[in-house]
Amino acid sequence: MNKKDGFGYWFSGLVDGEGCFHARAHYRKQDNAHMLVTYFSLRLRADDQPILEYIKKQLGVGAIYLHSEKLSKHLQADYRISHRRDLSGALIPLLDNYPLKSKKSRDYKTWRKIVLDYKMARRWHTRSGIRSLADKQWEEVTKLCNDLKEGRRFKRLTPKPQRRPGRG
């Protein structure tokens, strides 16, 4: 295994556990624009920021943001790739060559389709706003974004435990 393969397999495993594929379709009223927001994020505790810096250096794209998390006392570091050319030119080829193994691979396939088929679509300006997709395509991408969101919802596999009488 060469050094490139080592990084690819390691990164794929890290994405399986900690990565997230985001896609959201919405309508912006102020300028009459259909908006399709797509990005990839990988969030770790801030003391693991050197790992994210290593990934950014290897891929040559993305940015790292530090922020506090409401439910955690630890500062978080978030590596994000959001530019459509970076997603299609760096991240997608890497994950295609080093496939995800977990159930997150289903999310990746849906997200990949959104990025390549819809986010990379040609855009143009009209009198009524920015357009990139026909109405039928907009309906399709909105459905895919909703499918991606639904796929992430937690589903309980076992019945919820019953409380014992007398316990608060």
mmCIF file of C-alpha atoms in Angstrom:
data_model
loop_
_atom_site.group_PDB
_atom_site.id
_atom_site.type_symbol
_atom_site.label_atom_id
_atom_site.label_comp_id
_atom_site.label_asym_id
_atom_site.label_seq_id
_atom_site.Cartn_x
_atom_site.Cartn_y
_atom_site.Cartn_z
ATOM 1 C CA MET A 1 0.000 0.000 0.000
ATOM 2 C CA ASN A 2 1.403 3.396 -0.937
ATOM 3 C CA LYS A 3 1.145 6.618 1.076
ATOM 4 C CA LYS A 4 -1.803 7.911 -1.001
ATOM 5 C CA ASP A 5 -3.755 4.686 -0.387
ATOM 6 C CA GLY A 6 -2.974 4.875 3.310
ATOM 7 C CA PHE A 7 -4.451 8.372 3.549
ATOM 8 C CA GLY A 8 -7.463 7.436 1.395
ATOM 9 C CA TYR A 9 -8.453 4.421 3.487
ATOM 10 C CA TRP A 10 -7.804 6.259 6.768
ATOM 11 C CA PHE A 11 -9.824 9.289 5.636
ATOM 12 C CA SER A 12 -12.688 7.095 4.422
ATOM 13 C CA GLY A 13 -12.846 5.390 7.813
ATOM 14 C CA LEU A 14 -12.812 8.728 9.628
ATOM 15 C CA VAL A 15 -15.633 10.013 7.398
ATOM 16 C CA ASP A 16 -17.608 6.827 8.140
ATOM 17 C CA GLY A 17 -17.498 7.708 11.825
ATOM 18 C CA GLU A 18 -17.391 11.495 12.021
ATOM 19 C CA GLY A 19 -18.221 12.969 8.585
ATOM 20 C CA CYS A 20 -21.496 14.545 7.540
ATOM 21 C CA PHE A 21 -22.921 15.293 4.102
ATOM 22 C CA HIS A 22 -25.198 18.347 4.038
ATOM 23 C CA ALA A 23 -27.681 19.408 1.359
ATOM 24 C CA ARG A 24 -30.541 21.862 1.665
ATOM 25 C CA ALA A 25 -32.826 23.237 -1.022
ATOM 26 C CA HIS A 26 -34.779 26.403 -0.277
ATOM 27 C CA TYR A 27 -36.295 29.446 -1.923
ATOM 28 C CA ARG A 28 -34.913 32.916 -1.127
ATOM 29 C CA LYS A 29 -37.715 35.460 -1.429
ATOM 30 C CA GLN A 30 -35.686 38.689 -1.460
ATOM 31 C CA ASP A 31 -34.107 37.961 -4.854
ATOM 32 C CA ASN A 32 -36.426 35.220 -6.131
ATOM 33 C CA ALA A 33 -33.665 32.614 -6.122
ATOM 34 C CA HIS A 34 -33.738 28.875 -5.669
ATOM 35 C CA MET A 35 -30.857 28.053 -3.355
ATOM 36 C CA LEU A 36 -29.086 24.721 -3.136
ATOM 37 C CA VAL A 37 -26.584 24.588 -0.283
ATOM 38 C CA THR A 38 -24.229 21.609 -0.206
ATOM 39 C CA TYR A 39 -21.175 20.973 1.894
ATOM 40 C CA PHE A 40 -19.198 18.291 3.681
ATOM 41 C CA SER A 41 -18.159 18.625 7.317
ATOM 42 C CA LEU A 42 -15.969 16.699 9.687
ATOM 43 C CA ARG A 43 -16.219 17.818 13.324
ATOM 44 C CA LEU A 44 -13.803 16.892 16.102
ATOM 45 C CA ARG A 45 -12.868 18.340 19.454
ATOM 46 C CA ALA A 46 -10.619 21.373 19.109
ATOM 47 C CA ASP A 47 -7.689 19.526 20.680
ATOM 48 C CA ASP A 48 -7.814 17.253 17.582
ATOM 49 C CA GLN A 49 -7.521 20.241 15.219
ATOM 50 C CA PRO A 50 -4.084 19.058 13.952
ATOM 51 C CA ILE A 51 -5.884 16.061 12.385
ATOM 52 C CA LEU A 52 -8.171 18.425 10.465
ATOM 53 C CA GLU A 53 -5.200 20.554 9.403
ATOM 54 C CA TYR A 54 -3.509 17.404 8.074
ATOM 55 C CA ILE A 55 -6.637 16.536 6.060
ATOM 56 C CA LYS A 56 -6.868 20.076 4.690
ATOM 57 C CA LYS A 57 -3.216 19.934 3.641
ATOM 58 C CA GLN A 58 -3.655 16.534 1.952
ATOM 59 C CA LEU A 59 -6.802 17.548 0.050
ATOM 60 C CA GLY A 60 -5.722 21.125 -0.656
ATOM 61 C CA VAL A 61 -9.273 22.432 -0.129
ATOM 62 C CA GLY A 62 -11.633 23.439 2.646
ATOM 63 C CA ALA A 63 -11.523 25.536 5.787
ATOM 64 C CA ILE A 64 -11.422 24.908 9.538
ATOM 65 C CA TYR A 65 -13.727 26.734 11.936
ATOM 66 C CA LEU A 66 -13.623 26.752 15.731
ATOM 67 C CA HIS A 67 -16.847 27.081 17.708
ATOM 68 C CA SER A 68 -18.456 26.108 20.967
ATOM 69 C CA GLU A 69 -21.097 23.426 21.081
ATOM 70 C CA LYS A 70 -24.241 23.980 23.148
ATOM 71 C CA LEU A 71 -24.284 20.454 24.560
ATOM 72 C CA SER A 72 -20.551 20.140 25.149
ATOM 73 C CA LYS A 73 -18.118 21.983 27.366
ATOM 74 C CA HIS A 74 -15.372 21.403 24.786
ATOM 75 C CA LEU A 75 -14.521 23.728 21.925
ATOM 76 C CA GLN A 76 -15.147 22.067 18.538
ATOM 77 C CA ALA A 77 -13.129 22.201 15.312
ATOM 78 C CA ASP A 78 -15.119 21.829 12.103
ATOM 79 C CA TYR A 79 -13.465 21.076 8.747
ATOM 80 C CA ARG A 80 -15.731 22.064 5.859
ATOM 81 C CA ILE A 81 -15.627 21.815 2.109
ATOM 82 C CA SER A 82 -18.354 23.893 0.517
ATOM 83 C CA HIS A 83 -17.195 25.183 -2.862
ATOM 84 C CA ARG A 84 -18.811 23.086 -5.571
ATOM 85 C CA ARG A 85 -15.592 22.667 -7.559
ATOM 86 C CA ASP A 86 -13.750 21.469 -4.442
ATOM 87 C CA LEU A 87 -16.520 18.980 -3.685
ATOM 88 C CA SER A 88 -16.576 17.600 -7.224
ATOM 89 C CA GLY A 89 -12.827 17.859 -7.853
ATOM 90 C CA ALA A 90 -11.272 16.685 -4.593
ATOM 91 C CA LEU A 91 -13.691 15.065 -2.154
ATOM 92 C CA ILE A 92 -15.952 13.045 -4.458
ATOM 93 C CA PRO A 93 -13.083 11.418 -6.424
ATOM 94 C CA LEU A 94 -11.373 10.473 -3.142
ATOM 95 C CA LEU A 95 -14.502 8.886 -1.665
ATOM 96 C CA ASP A 96 -15.251 7.144 -4.964
ATOM 97 C CA ASN A 97 -11.768 5.566 -4.898
ATOM 98 C CA TYR A 98 -11.909 4.732 -1.180
ATOM 99 C CA PRO A 99 -15.571 3.899 -0.558
ATOM 100 C CA LEU A 100 -17.355 4.289 2.737
ATOM 101 C CA LYS A 101 -18.232 1.026 4.488
ATOM 102 C CA SER A 102 -20.925 2.084 6.958
ATOM 103 C CA LYS A 103 -24.559 3.032 6.449
ATOM 104 C CA LYS A 104 -23.244 6.534 5.754
ATOM 105 C CA SER A 105 -22.457 5.278 2.251
ATOM 106 C CA ARG A 106 -26.203 5.611 1.474
ATOM 107 C CA ASP A 107 -26.084 9.277 2.513
ATOM 108 C CA TYR A 108 -22.970 9.745 0.408
ATOM 109 C CA LYS A 109 -24.612 8.307 -2.725
ATOM 110 C CA THR A 110 -27.615 10.626 -2.374
ATOM 111 C CA TRP A 111 -25.433 13.642 -1.575
ATOM 112 C CA ARG A 112 -23.066 12.824 -4.461
ATOM 113 C CA LYS A 113 -26.002 12.812 -6.890
ATOM 114 C CA ILE A 114 -27.180 16.179 -5.539
ATOM 115 C CA VAL A 115 -23.734 17.731 -5.985
ATOM 116 C CA LEU A 116 -22.909 16.303 -9.404
ATOM 117 C CA ASP A 117 -26.346 16.425 -11.046
ATOM 118 C CA TYR A 118 -27.786 19.586 -9.533
ATOM 119 C CA LYS A 119 -25.179 21.725 -7.765
ATOM 120 C CA MET A 120 -22.863 21.606 -10.781
ATOM 121 C CA ALA A 121 -25.709 22.709 -13.103
ATOM 122 C CA ARG A 122 -25.149 25.878 -15.143
ATOM 123 C CA ARG A 123 -26.604 29.020 -13.542
ATOM 124 C CA TRP A 124 -28.051 32.073 -15.181
ATOM 125 C CA HIS A 125 -29.593 35.381 -14.147
ATOM 126 C CA THR A 126 -33.118 36.334 -15.184
ATOM 127 C CA ARG A 127 -35.301 39.347 -14.453
ATOM 128 C CA SER A 128 -36.983 37.411 -11.692
ATOM 129 C CA GLY A 129 -33.804 36.062 -10.063
ATOM 130 C CA ILE A 130 -31.062 33.461 -10.321
ATOM 131 C CA ARG A 131 -32.037 30.174 -11.941
ATOM 132 C CA SER A 132 -30.089 26.996 -12.411
ATOM 133 C CA LEU A 133 -32.705 24.263 -12.483
ATOM 134 C CA ALA A 134 -36.018 23.780 -14.225
ATOM 135 C CA ASP A 135 -39.039 23.429 -11.931
ATOM 136 C CA LYS A 136 -39.125 19.635 -12.353
ATOM 137 C CA GLN A 137 -35.416 19.362 -11.487
ATOM 138 C CA TRP A 138 -35.990 21.624 -8.484
ATOM 139 C CA GLU A 139 -38.685 19.245 -7.228
ATOM 140 C CA GLU A 140 -36.314 16.290 -7.712
ATOM 141 C CA VAL A 141 -33.436 17.891 -5.818
ATOM 142 C CA THR A 142 -35.767 19.016 -3.013
ATOM 143 C CA LYS A 143 -36.954 15.418 -2.640
ATOM 144 C CA LEU A 144 -33.349 14.148 -2.581
ATOM 145 C CA CYS A 145 -32.430 16.709 0.114
ATOM 146 C CA ASN A 146 -35.400 15.572 2.188
ATOM 147 C CA ASP A 147 -34.400 11.916 1.681
ATOM 148 C CA LEU A 148 -30.891 12.728 2.889
ATOM 149 C CA LYS A 149 -32.305 14.466 5.955
ATOM 150 C CA GLU A 150 -34.698 11.589 6.704
ATOM 151 C CA GLY A 151 -31.891 9.022 6.358
ATOM 152 C CA ARG A 152 -30.076 10.660 9.270
ATOM 153 C CA ARG A 153 -32.933 10.477 11.734
ATOM 154 C CA PHE A 154 -32.354 8.176 14.669
ATOM 155 C CA LYS A 155 -34.557 5.114 14.635
ATOM 156 C CA ARG A 156 -34.948 3.149 17.875
ATOM 157 C CA LEU A 157 -34.335 -0.549 17.230
ATOM 158 C CA THR A 158 -35.619 -1.740 20.589
ATOM 159 C CA PRO A 159 -38.707 -0.666 22.533
ATOM 160 C CA LYS A 160 -38.269 2.246 24.892
ATOM 161 C CA PRO A 161 -37.664 0.920 28.434
ATOM 162 C CA GLN A 162 -40.562 1.385 30.830
ATOM 163 C CA ARG A 163 -39.986 3.336 34.028
ATOM 164 C CA ARG A 164 -40.255 1.372 37.219
ATOM 165 C CA PRO A 165 -42.937 2.527 39.644
ATOM 166 C CA GLY A 166 -41.593 4.717 42.423
ATOM 167 C CA ARG A 167 -38.545 5.933 40.423
ATOM 168 C CA GLY A 168 -38.368 9.542 39.307
#
